[in-house]
């Protein structure tokens, strides 16, 4: 698959897997340890000198001996494999009850269960991470509204933010309107795949892992990222680069989610602004 970027540097994934396996092997000897999950580079399949060995350990009850072992083991693994480790320890029942942020949800939804003493850990995480279809629709609605405001108005006679800032003589703000649109389109690509949003540093890298993507999205995103000069003309060029994939995304929204701008506007007014229906 064509990617926006080609990774350089030495891929240390083999070493990372060995280190992760050693961590799980050692800690799973504690009877209180009921599960272990890999996240980060081990799961992505690419890990370099800037990556951490990310492991989550789950307990059936608080156990100071496990936390003590983690501190000792982390130093040993760091020295033995010349890697940085990030070992989190949680009491499973308490952790499941917590409110998880978007980035953590993405990590956990892409995590790999590598130890499950009693079975059912994967299903437990899946249930916690379940998202109602209405929530995906609301995310789509917000993105549609913002993208239409900033760059691609639904109706031809309505000016975009690029037009407004052009009339005001502020080319920098016109360019930023495209920056915001680009960010919103990237977020929407994840939503259209019913995926949580990764942390900003991973959003471009992980796009290629999404199941559905518009045709020629690589060229479109590359052209839109490139700012040649701070001018309204260049802002319009970048917007034109995004237009084809935006229209393809609108078709996908209609086919997959049964939504158009009328539905999106109704959801936005009712669920975001909490205004009564007209």
PDB file of C-alpha atoms in Angstrom, residues 96-191:
ATOM      1  CA  UNK A  96     -12.099  -1.117  33.602  1.00  0.00           C
ATOM      2  CA  UNK A  97     -14.250   1.267  35.649  1.00  0.00           C
ATOM      3  CA  UNK A  98     -12.133   4.324  34.803  1.00  0.00           C
ATOM      4  CA  UNK A  99     -12.987   6.857  32.115  1.00  0.00           C
ATOM      5  CA  UNK A 100     -10.534   6.359  29.258  1.00  0.00           C
ATOM      6  CA  UNK A 101      -9.418   9.217  27.042  1.00  0.00           C
ATOM      7  CA  UNK A 102      -9.431   9.051  23.262  1.00  0.00           C
ATOM      8  CA  UNK A 103      -5.727   8.293  22.848  1.00  0.00           C
ATOM      9  CA  UNK A 104      -5.803   5.542  25.466  1.00  0.00           C
ATOM     10  CA  UNK A 105      -8.827   4.029  23.747  1.00  0.00           C
ATOM     11  CA  UNK A 106      -6.886   3.966  20.508  1.00  0.00           C
ATOM     12  CA  UNK A 107      -3.910   2.289  22.192  1.00  0.00           C
ATOM     13  CA  UNK A 108      -6.079  -0.335  23.857  1.00  0.00           C
ATOM     14  CA  UNK A 109      -8.203  -0.996  20.773  1.00  0.00           C
ATOM     15  CA  UNK A 110      -4.994  -1.727  18.862  1.00  0.00           C
ATOM     16  CA  UNK A 111      -3.275  -3.571  21.707  1.00  0.00           C
ATOM     17  CA  UNK A 112      -2.274  -7.232  21.673  1.00  0.00           C
ATOM     18  CA  UNK A 113      -3.284  -9.490  24.553  1.00  0.00           C
ATOM     19  CA  UNK A 114      -0.278 -11.740  25.188  1.00  0.00           C
ATOM     20  CA  UNK A 115      -1.214 -13.236  28.546  1.00  0.00           C
ATOM     21  CA  UNK A 116      -4.685 -14.046  29.853  1.00  0.00           C
ATOM     22  CA  UNK A 117      -4.686 -16.310  32.876  1.00  0.00           C
ATOM     23  CA  UNK A 118      -8.427 -16.918  33.092  1.00  0.00           C
ATOM     24  CA  UNK A 119      -9.538 -16.020  29.560  1.00  0.00           C
ATOM     25  CA  UNK A 120     -11.907 -13.214  28.662  1.00  0.00           C
ATOM     26  CA  UNK A 121      -9.523 -10.228  28.815  1.00  0.00           C
ATOM     27  CA  UNK A 122      -9.913  -9.467  25.109  1.00  0.00           C
ATOM     28  CA  UNK A 123     -13.693  -9.606  25.376  1.00  0.00           C
ATOM     29  CA  UNK A 124     -13.664  -7.411  28.479  1.00  0.00           C
ATOM     30  CA  UNK A 125     -11.637  -4.747  26.681  1.00  0.00           C
ATOM     31  CA  UNK A 126     -13.839  -5.050  23.605  1.00  0.00           C
ATOM     32  CA  UNK A 127     -16.970  -4.429  25.664  1.00  0.00           C
ATOM     33  CA  UNK A 128     -15.400  -1.411  27.350  1.00  0.00           C
ATOM     34  CA  UNK A 129     -14.313   0.021  23.997  1.00  0.00           C
ATOM     35  CA  UNK A 130     -17.666  -0.514  22.266  1.00  0.00           C
ATOM     36  CA  UNK A 131     -19.056   2.626  20.605  1.00  0.00           C
ATOM     37  CA  UNK A 132     -22.713   3.151  19.720  1.00  0.00           C
ATOM     38  CA  UNK A 133     -23.420   3.925  16.072  1.00  0.00           C
ATOM     39  CA  UNK A 134     -24.956   7.239  17.112  1.00  0.00           C
ATOM     40  CA  UNK A 135     -21.594   8.323  18.545  1.00  0.00           C
ATOM     41  CA  UNK A 136     -19.825   7.663  15.237  1.00  0.00           C
ATOM     42  CA  UNK A 137     -22.565   9.605  13.440  1.00  0.00           C
ATOM     43  CA  UNK A 138     -22.153  12.546  15.813  1.00  0.00           C
ATOM     44  CA  UNK A 139     -18.398  12.597  15.226  1.00  0.00           C
ATOM     45  CA  UNK A 140     -19.009  12.576  11.492  1.00  0.00           C
ATOM     46  CA  UNK A 141     -21.573  15.362  11.780  1.00  0.00           C
ATOM     47  CA  UNK A 142     -19.172  17.649  13.649  1.00  0.00           C
ATOM     48  CA  UNK A 143     -16.401  17.053  11.120  1.00  0.00           C
ATOM     49  CA  UNK A 144     -18.750  17.673   8.191  1.00  0.00           C
ATOM     50  CA  UNK A 145     -19.944  20.967   9.654  1.00  0.00           C
ATOM     51  CA  UNK A 146     -16.447  22.247  10.459  1.00  0.00           C
ATOM     52  CA  UNK A 147     -14.962  21.230   7.106  1.00  0.00           C
ATOM     53  CA  UNK A 148     -17.835  22.897   5.266  1.00  0.00           C
ATOM     54  CA  UNK A 149     -17.403  26.090   7.285  1.00  0.00           C
ATOM     55  CA  UNK A 150     -13.684  26.342   6.768  1.00  0.00           C
ATOM     56  CA  UNK A 151     -13.097  25.137   3.245  1.00  0.00           C
ATOM     57  CA  UNK A 152     -15.930  23.412   1.384  1.00  0.00           C
ATOM     58  CA  UNK A 153     -19.316  25.127   1.885  1.00  0.00           C
ATOM     59  CA  UNK A 154     -22.308  22.939   1.150  1.00  0.00           C
ATOM     60  CA  UNK A 155     -23.899  25.695  -0.948  1.00  0.00           C
ATOM     61  CA  UNK A 156     -21.987  27.510  -3.675  1.00  0.00           C
ATOM     62  CA  UNK A 157     -23.140  31.002  -2.686  1.00  0.00           C
ATOM     63  CA  UNK A 158     -21.799  30.600   0.869  1.00  0.00           C
ATOM     64  CA  UNK A 159     -18.209  31.867   1.334  1.00  0.00           C
ATOM     65  CA  UNK A 160     -15.576  29.682   2.960  1.00  0.00           C
ATOM     66  CA  UNK A 161     -13.155  30.865   5.624  1.00  0.00           C
ATOM     67  CA  UNK A 162     -10.599  31.182   2.847  1.00  0.00           C
ATOM     68  CA  UNK A 163     -12.922  33.643   1.096  1.00  0.00           C
ATOM     69  CA  UNK A 164     -13.582  35.590   4.281  1.00  0.00           C
ATOM     70  CA  UNK A 165      -9.908  35.975   5.132  1.00  0.00           C
ATOM     71  CA  UNK A 166      -9.105  36.841   1.535  1.00  0.00           C
ATOM     72  CA  UNK A 167     -11.570  39.735   1.684  1.00  0.00           C
ATOM     73  CA  UNK A 168     -10.036  40.810   4.984  1.00  0.00           C
ATOM     74  CA  UNK A 169      -6.556  40.757   3.488  1.00  0.00           C
ATOM     75  CA  UNK A 170      -5.215  38.132   5.912  1.00  0.00           C
ATOM     76  CA  UNK A 171      -3.492  35.450   3.842  1.00  0.00           C
ATOM     77  CA  UNK A 172      -2.003  33.733   6.904  1.00  0.00           C
ATOM     78  CA  UNK A 173      -5.468  33.083   8.329  1.00  0.00           C
ATOM     79  CA  UNK A 174      -6.601  31.857   4.916  1.00  0.00           C
ATOM     80  CA  UNK A 175      -3.770  29.342   4.970  1.00  0.00           C
ATOM     81  CA  UNK A 176      -4.660  28.286   8.494  1.00  0.00           C
ATOM     82  CA  UNK A 177      -8.225  27.589   7.377  1.00  0.00           C
ATOM     83  CA  UNK A 178      -6.762  24.885   5.132  1.00  0.00           C
ATOM     84  CA  UNK A 179      -4.538  23.621   7.953  1.00  0.00           C
ATOM     85  CA  UNK A 180      -7.609  23.175  10.146  1.00  0.00           C
ATOM     86  CA  UNK A 181      -9.511  21.520   7.297  1.00  0.00           C
ATOM     87  CA  UNK A 182      -6.629  19.130   6.694  1.00  0.00           C
ATOM     88  CA  UNK A 183      -6.563  18.165  10.372  1.00  0.00           C
ATOM     89  CA  UNK A 184     -10.332  17.668  10.351  1.00  0.00           C
ATOM     90  CA  UNK A 185     -10.175  15.479   7.243  1.00  0.00           C
ATOM     91  CA  UNK A 186      -7.493  13.302   8.824  1.00  0.00           C
ATOM     92  CA  UNK A 187      -9.643  12.921  11.953  1.00  0.00           C
ATOM     93  CA  UNK A 188     -12.667  12.082   9.818  1.00  0.00           C
ATOM     94  CA  UNK A 189     -10.751   9.355   7.980  1.00  0.00           C
ATOM     95  CA  UNK A 190     -10.331   7.557  11.297  1.00  0.00           C
ATOM     96  CA  UNK A 191     -13.994   8.054  12.175  1.00  0.00           C
TER      97      UNK A 191
END
